[in-house]
XYZ file of C-alpha atoms in Angstrom:
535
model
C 28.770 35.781 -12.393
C 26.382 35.935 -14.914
C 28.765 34.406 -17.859
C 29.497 32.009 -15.439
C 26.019 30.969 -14.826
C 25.867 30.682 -18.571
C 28.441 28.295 -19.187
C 27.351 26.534 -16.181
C 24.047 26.100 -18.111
C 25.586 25.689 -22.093
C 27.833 22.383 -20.164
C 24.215 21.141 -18.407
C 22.327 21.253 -21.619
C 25.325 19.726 -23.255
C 25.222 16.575 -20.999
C 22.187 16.181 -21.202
C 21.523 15.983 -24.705
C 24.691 13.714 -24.629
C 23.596 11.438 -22.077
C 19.866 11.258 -23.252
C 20.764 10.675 -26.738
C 19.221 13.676 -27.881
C 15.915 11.851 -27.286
C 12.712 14.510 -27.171
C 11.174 15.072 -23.552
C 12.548 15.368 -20.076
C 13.937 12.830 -17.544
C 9.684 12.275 -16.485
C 9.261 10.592 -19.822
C 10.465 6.916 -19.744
C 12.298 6.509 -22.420
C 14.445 9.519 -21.874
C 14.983 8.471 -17.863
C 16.049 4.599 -19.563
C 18.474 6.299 -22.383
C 19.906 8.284 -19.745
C 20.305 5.547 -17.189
C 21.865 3.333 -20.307
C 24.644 5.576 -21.211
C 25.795 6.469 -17.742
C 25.846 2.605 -17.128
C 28.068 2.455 -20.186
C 30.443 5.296 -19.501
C 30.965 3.749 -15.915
C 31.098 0.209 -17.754
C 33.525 1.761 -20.220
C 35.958 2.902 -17.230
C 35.830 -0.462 -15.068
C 36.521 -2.524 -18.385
C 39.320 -0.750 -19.806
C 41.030 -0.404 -16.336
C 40.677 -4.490 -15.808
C 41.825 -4.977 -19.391
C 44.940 -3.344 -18.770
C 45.096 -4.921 -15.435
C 44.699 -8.308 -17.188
C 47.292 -7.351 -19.661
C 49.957 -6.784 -16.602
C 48.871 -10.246 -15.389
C 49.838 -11.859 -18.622
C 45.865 -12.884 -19.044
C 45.657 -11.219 -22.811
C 42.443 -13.373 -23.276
C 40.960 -11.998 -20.631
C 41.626 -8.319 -21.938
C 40.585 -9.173 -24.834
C 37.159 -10.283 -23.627
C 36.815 -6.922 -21.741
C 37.918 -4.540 -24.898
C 35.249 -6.768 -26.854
C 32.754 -5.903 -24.434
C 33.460 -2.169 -24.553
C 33.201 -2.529 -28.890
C 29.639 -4.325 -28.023
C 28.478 -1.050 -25.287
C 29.740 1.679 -28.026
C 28.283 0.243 -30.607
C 24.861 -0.214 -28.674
C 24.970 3.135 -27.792
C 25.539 4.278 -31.426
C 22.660 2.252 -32.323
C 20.585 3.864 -29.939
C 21.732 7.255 -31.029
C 20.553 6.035 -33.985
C 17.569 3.842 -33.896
C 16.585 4.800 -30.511
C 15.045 1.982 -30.123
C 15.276 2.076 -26.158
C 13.735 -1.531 -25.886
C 15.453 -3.374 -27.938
C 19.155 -1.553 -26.580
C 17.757 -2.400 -22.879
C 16.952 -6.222 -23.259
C 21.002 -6.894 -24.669
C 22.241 -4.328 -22.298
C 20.678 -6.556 -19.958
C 21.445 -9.901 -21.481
C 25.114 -9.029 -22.322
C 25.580 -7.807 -18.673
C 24.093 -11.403 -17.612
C 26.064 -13.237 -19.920
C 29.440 -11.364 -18.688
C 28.821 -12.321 -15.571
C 27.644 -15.871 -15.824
C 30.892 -16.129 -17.923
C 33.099 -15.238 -14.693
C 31.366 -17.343 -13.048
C 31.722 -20.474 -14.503
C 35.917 -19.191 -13.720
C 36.548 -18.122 -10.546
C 37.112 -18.977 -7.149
C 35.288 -17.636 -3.959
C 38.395 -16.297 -1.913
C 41.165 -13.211 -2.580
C 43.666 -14.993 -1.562
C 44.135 -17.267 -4.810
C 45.910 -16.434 -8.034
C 42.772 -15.234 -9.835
C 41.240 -13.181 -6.904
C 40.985 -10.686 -9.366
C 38.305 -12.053 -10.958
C 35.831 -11.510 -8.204
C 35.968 -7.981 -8.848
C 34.421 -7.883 -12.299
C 32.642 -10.814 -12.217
C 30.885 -12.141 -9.128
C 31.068 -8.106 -7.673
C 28.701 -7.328 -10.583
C 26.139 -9.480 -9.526
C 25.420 -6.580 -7.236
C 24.721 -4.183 -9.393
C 22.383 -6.854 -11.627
C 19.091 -6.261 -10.474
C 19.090 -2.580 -10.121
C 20.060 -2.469 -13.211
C 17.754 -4.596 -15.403
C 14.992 -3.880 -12.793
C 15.094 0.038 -13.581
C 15.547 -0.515 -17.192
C 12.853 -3.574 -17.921
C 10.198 -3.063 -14.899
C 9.820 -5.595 -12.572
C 7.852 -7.890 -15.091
C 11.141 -8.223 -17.344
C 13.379 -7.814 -14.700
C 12.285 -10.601 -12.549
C 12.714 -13.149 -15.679
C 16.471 -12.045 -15.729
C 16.638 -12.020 -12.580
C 15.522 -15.227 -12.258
C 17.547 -16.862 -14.444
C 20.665 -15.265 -13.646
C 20.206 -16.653 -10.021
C 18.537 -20.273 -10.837
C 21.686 -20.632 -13.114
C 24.165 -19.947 -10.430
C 22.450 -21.763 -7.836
C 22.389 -24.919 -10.276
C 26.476 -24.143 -10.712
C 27.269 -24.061 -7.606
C 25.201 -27.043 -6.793
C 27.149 -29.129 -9.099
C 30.494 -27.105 -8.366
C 30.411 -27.606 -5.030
C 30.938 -31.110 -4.226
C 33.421 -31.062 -7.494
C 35.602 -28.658 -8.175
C 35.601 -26.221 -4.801
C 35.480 -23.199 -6.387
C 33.317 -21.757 -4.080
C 32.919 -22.596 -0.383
C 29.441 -22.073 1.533
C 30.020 -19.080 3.464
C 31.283 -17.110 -0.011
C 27.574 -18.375 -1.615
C 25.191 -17.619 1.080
C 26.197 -13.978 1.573
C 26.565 -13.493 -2.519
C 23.034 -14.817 -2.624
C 22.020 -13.279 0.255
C 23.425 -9.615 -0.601
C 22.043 -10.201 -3.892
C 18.265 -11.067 -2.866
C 18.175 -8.751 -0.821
C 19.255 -5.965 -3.790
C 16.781 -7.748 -5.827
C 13.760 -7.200 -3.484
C 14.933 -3.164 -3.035
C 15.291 -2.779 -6.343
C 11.838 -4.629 -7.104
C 9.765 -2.563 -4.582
C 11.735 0.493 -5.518
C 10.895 -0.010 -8.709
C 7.043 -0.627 -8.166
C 7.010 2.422 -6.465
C 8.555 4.390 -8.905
C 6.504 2.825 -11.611
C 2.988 3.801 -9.640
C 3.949 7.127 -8.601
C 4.882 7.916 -12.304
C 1.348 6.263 -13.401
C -0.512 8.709 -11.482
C 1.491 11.951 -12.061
C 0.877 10.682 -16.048
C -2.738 10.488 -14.880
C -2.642 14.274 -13.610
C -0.747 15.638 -16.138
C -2.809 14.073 -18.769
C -5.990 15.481 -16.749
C -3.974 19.035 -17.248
C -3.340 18.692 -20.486
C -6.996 18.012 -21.370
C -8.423 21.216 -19.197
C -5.840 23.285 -20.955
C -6.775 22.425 -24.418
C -10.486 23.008 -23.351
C -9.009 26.401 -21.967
C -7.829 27.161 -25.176
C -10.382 25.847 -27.081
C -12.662 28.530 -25.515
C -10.336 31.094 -25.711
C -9.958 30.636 -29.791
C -13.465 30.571 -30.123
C -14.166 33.835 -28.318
C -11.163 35.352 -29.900
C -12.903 34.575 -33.329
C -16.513 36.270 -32.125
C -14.395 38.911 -31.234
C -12.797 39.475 -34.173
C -16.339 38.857 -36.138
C -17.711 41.532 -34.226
C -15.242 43.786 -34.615
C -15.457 43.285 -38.505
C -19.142 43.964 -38.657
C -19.101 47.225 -36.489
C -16.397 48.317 -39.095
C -19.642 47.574 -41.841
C -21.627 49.176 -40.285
C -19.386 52.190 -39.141
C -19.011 52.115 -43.372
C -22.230 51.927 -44.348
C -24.473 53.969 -41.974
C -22.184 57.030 -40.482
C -25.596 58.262 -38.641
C -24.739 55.041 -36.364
C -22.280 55.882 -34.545
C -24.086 56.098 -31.202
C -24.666 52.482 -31.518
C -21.080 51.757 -32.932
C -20.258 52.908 -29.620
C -22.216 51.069 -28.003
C -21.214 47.576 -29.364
C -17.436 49.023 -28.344
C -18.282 48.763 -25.053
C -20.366 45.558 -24.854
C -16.901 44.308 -26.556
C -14.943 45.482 -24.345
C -17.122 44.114 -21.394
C -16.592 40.894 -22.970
C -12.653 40.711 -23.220
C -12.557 42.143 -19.406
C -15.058 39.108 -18.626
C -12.891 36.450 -20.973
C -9.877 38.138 -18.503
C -11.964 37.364 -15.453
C -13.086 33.696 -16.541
C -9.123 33.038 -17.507
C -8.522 34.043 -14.202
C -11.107 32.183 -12.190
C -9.850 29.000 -14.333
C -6.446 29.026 -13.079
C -7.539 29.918 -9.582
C -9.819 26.515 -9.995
C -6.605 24.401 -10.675
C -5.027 25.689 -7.898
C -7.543 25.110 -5.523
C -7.992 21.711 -7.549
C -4.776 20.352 -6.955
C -4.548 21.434 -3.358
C -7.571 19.511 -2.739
C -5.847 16.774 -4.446
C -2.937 16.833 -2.166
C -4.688 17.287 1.035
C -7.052 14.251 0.383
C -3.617 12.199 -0.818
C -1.974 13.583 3.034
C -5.356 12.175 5.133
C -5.271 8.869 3.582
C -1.383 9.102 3.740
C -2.127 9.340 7.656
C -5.115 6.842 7.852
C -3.137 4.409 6.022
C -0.127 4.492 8.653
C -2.751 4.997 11.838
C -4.290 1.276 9.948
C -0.780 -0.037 9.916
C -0.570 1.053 13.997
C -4.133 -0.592 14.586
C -3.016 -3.820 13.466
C 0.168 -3.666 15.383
C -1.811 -3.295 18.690
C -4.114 -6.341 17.755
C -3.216 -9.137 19.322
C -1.375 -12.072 17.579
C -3.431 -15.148 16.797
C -0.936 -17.402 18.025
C -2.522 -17.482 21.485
C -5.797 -19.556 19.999
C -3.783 -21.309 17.656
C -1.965 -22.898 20.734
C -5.313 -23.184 22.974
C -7.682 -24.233 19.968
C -6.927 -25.699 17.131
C -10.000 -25.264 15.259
C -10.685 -21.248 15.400
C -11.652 -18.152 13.038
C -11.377 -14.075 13.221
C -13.950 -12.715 10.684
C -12.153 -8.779 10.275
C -13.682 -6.544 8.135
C -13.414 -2.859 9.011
C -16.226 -0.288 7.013
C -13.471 1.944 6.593
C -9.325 1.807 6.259
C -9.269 1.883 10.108
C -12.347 0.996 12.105
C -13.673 0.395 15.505
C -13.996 -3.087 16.228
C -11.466 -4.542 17.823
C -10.487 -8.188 19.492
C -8.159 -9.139 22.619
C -6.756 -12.498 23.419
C -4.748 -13.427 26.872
C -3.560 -16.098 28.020
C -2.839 -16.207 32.240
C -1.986 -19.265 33.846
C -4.938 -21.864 32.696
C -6.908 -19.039 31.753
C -7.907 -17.596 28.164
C -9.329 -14.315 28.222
C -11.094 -13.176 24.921
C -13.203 -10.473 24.268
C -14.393 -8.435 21.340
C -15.552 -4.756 21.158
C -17.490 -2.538 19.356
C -16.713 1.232 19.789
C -18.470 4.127 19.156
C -18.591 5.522 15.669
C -16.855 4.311 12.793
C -13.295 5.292 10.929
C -10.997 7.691 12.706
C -12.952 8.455 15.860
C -14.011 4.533 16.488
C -10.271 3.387 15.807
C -9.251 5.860 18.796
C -11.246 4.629 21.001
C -10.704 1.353 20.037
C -6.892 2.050 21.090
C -7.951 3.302 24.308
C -9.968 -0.151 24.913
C -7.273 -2.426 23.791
C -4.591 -0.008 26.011
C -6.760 -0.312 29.554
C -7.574 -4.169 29.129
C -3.677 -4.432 29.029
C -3.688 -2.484 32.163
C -6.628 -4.053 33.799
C -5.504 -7.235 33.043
C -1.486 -7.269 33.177
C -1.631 -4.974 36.374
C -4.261 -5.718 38.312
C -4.105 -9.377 37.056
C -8.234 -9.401 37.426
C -9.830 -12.500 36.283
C -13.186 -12.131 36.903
C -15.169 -10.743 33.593
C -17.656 -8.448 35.603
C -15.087 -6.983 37.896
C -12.992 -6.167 34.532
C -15.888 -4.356 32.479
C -16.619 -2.468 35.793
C -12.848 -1.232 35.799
C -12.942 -0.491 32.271
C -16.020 1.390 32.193
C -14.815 3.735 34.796
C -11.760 4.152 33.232
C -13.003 5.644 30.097
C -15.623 7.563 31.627
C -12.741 9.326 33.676
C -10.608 9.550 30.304
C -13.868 10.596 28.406
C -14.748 13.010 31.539
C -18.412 11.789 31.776
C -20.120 12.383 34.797
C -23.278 10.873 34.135
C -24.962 14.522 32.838
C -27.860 13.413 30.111
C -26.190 16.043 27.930
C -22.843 14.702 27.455
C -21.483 12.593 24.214
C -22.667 8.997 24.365
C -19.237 7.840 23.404
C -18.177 4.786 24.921
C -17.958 0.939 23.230
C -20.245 -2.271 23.538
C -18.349 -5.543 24.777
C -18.428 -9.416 24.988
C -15.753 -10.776 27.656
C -15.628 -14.628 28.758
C -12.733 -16.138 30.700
C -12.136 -19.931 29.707
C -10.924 -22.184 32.787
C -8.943 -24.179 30.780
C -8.978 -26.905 33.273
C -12.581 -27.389 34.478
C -13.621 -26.406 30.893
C -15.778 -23.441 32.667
C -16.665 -20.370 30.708
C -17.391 -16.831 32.467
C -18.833 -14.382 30.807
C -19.839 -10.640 31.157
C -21.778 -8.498 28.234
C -21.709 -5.159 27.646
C -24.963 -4.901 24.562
C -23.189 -8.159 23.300
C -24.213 -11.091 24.378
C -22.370 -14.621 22.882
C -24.026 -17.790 21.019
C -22.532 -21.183 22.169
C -23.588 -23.359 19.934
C -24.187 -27.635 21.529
C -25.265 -30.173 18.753
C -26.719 -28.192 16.315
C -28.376 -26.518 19.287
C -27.761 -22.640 20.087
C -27.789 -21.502 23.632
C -27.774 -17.308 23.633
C -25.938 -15.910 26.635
C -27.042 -12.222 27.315
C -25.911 -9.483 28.131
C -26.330 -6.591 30.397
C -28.092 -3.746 28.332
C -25.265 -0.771 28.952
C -22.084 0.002 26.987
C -18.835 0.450 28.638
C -19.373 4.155 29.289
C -22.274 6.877 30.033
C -25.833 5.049 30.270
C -29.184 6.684 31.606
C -30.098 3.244 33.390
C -26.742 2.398 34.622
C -26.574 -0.505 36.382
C -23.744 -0.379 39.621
C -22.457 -3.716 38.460
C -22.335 -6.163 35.538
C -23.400 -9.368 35.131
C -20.709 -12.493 36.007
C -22.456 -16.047 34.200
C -21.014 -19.565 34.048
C -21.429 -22.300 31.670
C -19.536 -25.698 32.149
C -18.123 -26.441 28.187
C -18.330 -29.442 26.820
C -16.241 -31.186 23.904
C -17.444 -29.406 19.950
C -19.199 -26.921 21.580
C -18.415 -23.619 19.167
C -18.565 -20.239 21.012
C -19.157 -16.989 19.574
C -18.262 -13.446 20.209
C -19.006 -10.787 17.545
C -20.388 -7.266 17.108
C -23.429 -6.266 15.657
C -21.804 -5.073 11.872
C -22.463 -8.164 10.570
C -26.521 -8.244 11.511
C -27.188 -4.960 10.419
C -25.791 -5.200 6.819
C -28.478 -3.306 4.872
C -29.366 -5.254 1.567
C -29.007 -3.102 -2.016
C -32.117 -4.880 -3.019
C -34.606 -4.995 -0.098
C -33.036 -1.901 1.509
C -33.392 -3.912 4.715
C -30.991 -5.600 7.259
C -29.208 -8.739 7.795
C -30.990 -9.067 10.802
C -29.828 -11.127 14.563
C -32.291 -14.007 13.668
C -30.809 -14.914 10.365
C -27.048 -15.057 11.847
C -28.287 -17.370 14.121
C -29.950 -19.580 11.402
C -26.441 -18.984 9.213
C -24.578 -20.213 12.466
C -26.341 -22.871 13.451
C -26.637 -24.533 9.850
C -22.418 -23.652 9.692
C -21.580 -24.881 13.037
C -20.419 -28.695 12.219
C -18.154 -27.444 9.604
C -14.784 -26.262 10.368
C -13.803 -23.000 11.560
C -11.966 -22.113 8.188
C -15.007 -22.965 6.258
C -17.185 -21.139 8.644
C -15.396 -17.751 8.100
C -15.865 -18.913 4.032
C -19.714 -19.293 3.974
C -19.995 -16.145 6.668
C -17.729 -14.172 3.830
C -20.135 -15.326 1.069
C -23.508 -14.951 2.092
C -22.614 -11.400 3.779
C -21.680 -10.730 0.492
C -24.658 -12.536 -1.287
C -26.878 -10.403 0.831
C -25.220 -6.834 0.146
C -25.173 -6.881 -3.509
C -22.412 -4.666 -3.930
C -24.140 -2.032 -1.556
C -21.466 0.034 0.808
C -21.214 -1.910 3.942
C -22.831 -0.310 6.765
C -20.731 -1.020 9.949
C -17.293 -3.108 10.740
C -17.954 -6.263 11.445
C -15.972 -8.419 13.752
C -16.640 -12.149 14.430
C -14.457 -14.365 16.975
C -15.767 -18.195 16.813
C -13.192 -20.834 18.328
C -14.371 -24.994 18.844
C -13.733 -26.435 22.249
């Protein structure tokens, strides 16, 4: 078994060296993993070219065998060069070109279905376009690649454009799936590819990191090596020179000896630092792993803009969560002649707001789907019992304050007439440069000391332009780098009302830029959330 395991191993390290050209480094450096990837492309190259040629030869087409034993001469003699030069660059671009220029060759030649005289074409020429853009993709990156690409496919497009109506060769149903199967390898291989490319750029990054902490590492460990050997050469003078020293000979022995036991220990407590290092590293890389996905899921449970794209035509959603996930959230509805829109702001921010932002957008599904409630008040009253029950708060002062702040309206879409109910969040309508405030009842949706039995139900009658609000309080109490001080409510309203005859686009533009005027690159202290829509 053993022997065996050692020819097993002898044949490995033969291939490899074979396949990777003898090229210094392992399959993580690049240009090993392109050599490698080059010469089994050739070998498989070499078997499909030689088998056609003969195949051609059968057929009486000695031209065409010809063409396919020239291409093998080209692929050994690249490979010798890169045996040689190993200049993997250079071998990969006409690797890449000859491969396109093979194939663009066939097919300027051949016809779209098997059942003609030169069917056998298709097999090693328009069947290659297949394997195209893995190919160059993994050899060039997707900067070179794409160019290739690019041409390869704007090339045949323009040849079938012009063959088409001419000659025949290929029918429509034989060029949308070859263009089809082949953009659709293109993209794989592309975002394959761009993952490949970043994961390598940050295991470099680590292993570079390593590389640095180990020559530090031994950097130390050479230099206490050499005080160690100084001392050791002047206790030997000494030992020389004064025998009546011994005692303290002795004594430096020890302290030596105290000092290679603590070298030991620091050695030691180094390694068990890198350890711990890059566990940390891969348990922070697993949470935002999760976060990422639970952002993707957020999203997903938003609602789709095309409802106010269909009522309004003039609309904006300002998103911006503090975090990856956050907990502000938005919900649109449209039932019968009524739009329903409300927006939220939960307790908390990241991970614990973005659950209960779930569990908001979840029960106004319910409330509103099943119990098909219209009224605004009667629908905050259901919610807020519904995550008290799933928060189990029973109004004791002691319990978690959890719970979320919320602006709801209902929008008769025939009488024009807006209901509203607030939760802490009131909503600006704003009427010829004029803004009207509508407020709200001052209790979240959840445990409050003052709770109130019922909310608030208000009407407005709408009129034509009038541009309605709903938005959390993120955006108002945006602390300033400079002045260390907030946004504040009164200067949104001023940045609103001087906005409001502008379009809704432009709106969320000048709302982006002086939020970020007024921050000067300081962390931003709460999502922010903005709904405005224009009757």
């Amino acid at each position: 078994m053993v022997l065996e395991s050692n020819h097993i191993k002898g044949f490995r390290k033969v291939l490899y060296e074979f396949l990777s050209s003898k090229m210094r480094g392992s399959l993580i450096s690049e240009d090993v993993r392109k050599t490698t990837l080059i010469n089994i492309f050739a070998f498989c190259s070499h078997f499909y070219l030689l088998f056609y040629s003969y195949r051609m030869m059968l057929l009486d087409e000695i031209h065409l065998s010809y063409i396919y034993l020239l291409c093998v001469s080209a692929i050994v003699a690249l490979q010798i060069y890169l045996r040689v030069k190993r200049n993997v660059l250079l071998v990969s671009h006409l690797m890449v070109a000859g491969f396109m220029c093979l194939e663009l060759y066939f097919l300027f030649r051949n016809g779209s279905t098997l059942l003609t005289v030169k069917s056998y074409y298709i097999f090693p020429g328009i069947y290659w376009y297949y394997v195209f853009p893995l190919f160059s993709l993994f050899l060039l990156g997707r900067r070179a690649g794409t160019v290739y690409n690019v041409f390869l496919i704007s090339v045949t497009v323009g040849f079938y454009l012009i063959d088409t109506p001419l000659n025949k060769l290929y029918d429509n149903e034989f060029i949308i799936r070859l263009l089809s199967v082949y953009s659709s390898l293109f993209f794989f291989a592309y975002f394959f590819e761009a993952n490949r490319s970043a994961t390598f750029k940050a295991f470099q990054k680590l292993q570079d990191k390593n590389i640095e902490y180990s020559k530090k590492i031994m950097d130390k460990n050479k230099d206490l090596r050499r005080k160690n050997k100084d001392l050791q050469m002047l206790t030997e003078e000494v030992r020389v020179q004064m025998e009546y020293h011994k005692d303290l000979n002795v004594m430096l022995e020890v302290k030596n000896e105290k000092i290679l036991s603590q070298n030991k220990l620091l050695e030691s407590q180094s390694i068990e630092l890198s350890k711990q290092r890059d566990q940390l590293l891969i348990h922070k890389q697993n949470i935002t792993d999760s976060i990422l996905y639970a952002s993707h899921i957020q999203k997903a449970l938003l609602p789709s803009e095309d409802i106010l794209r269909v009522v309004f035509s003039d609309y904006f959603i300002f998103y911006e969560p503090r975090d990856i996930i956050g907990g502000d959230f938005y919900y649109v509805k449209k039932i019968d002649n009524t739009l329903v829109l409300a927006v939220a702001d939960c307790t908390g921010h990241g991970v614990p707001g973005a659950l209960l932002s779930m569990l908001g957008i979840s029960y106004l599904n319910e409330i509103i789907h099943t119990k098909e409630l219209s009224e605004t008040n009667t629908i905050l009253n259901e919610m807020r019992d519904k995550i008290k029950l799933a928060l189990h708060q029973s109004n004791q002062i002691r319990e978690a304050k959890d719970g979320m702040d919320m602006a709801l309206i209902a929008i008769d879409l025939e009488r024009m007439v807006l209901k509203y109910s607030g939760a802490n969040n009131p909503i600006y309508i704003i009427r010829n440069s004029e803004l009207i405030e509508l407020k709200a009842d001052r209790m979240p949706i959840g445990i409050h000391l003052r709770e109130k039995p019922y909310f608030s139900n208000l009407e407005f009658q709408l009129q034509k332009d009038d541009c309605i609000y709903l938005f959390t309080d993120g955006y108002s109490d945006q602390i300033s780098k400079e002045t260390m001080r907030k946004f504040s409510v009164r200067s949104f309203q001023k940045l609103l009302t001087s906005i409001s005859n502008l379009s809704m686009n432009k709106q969320r533009d000048e709302l982006d830029r002086a939020i970020e005027d007024w921050r000067k690159n300081a962390d931003q202290t709460d999502d922010i959330l903005i709904v405005g829509v224009r009757v």
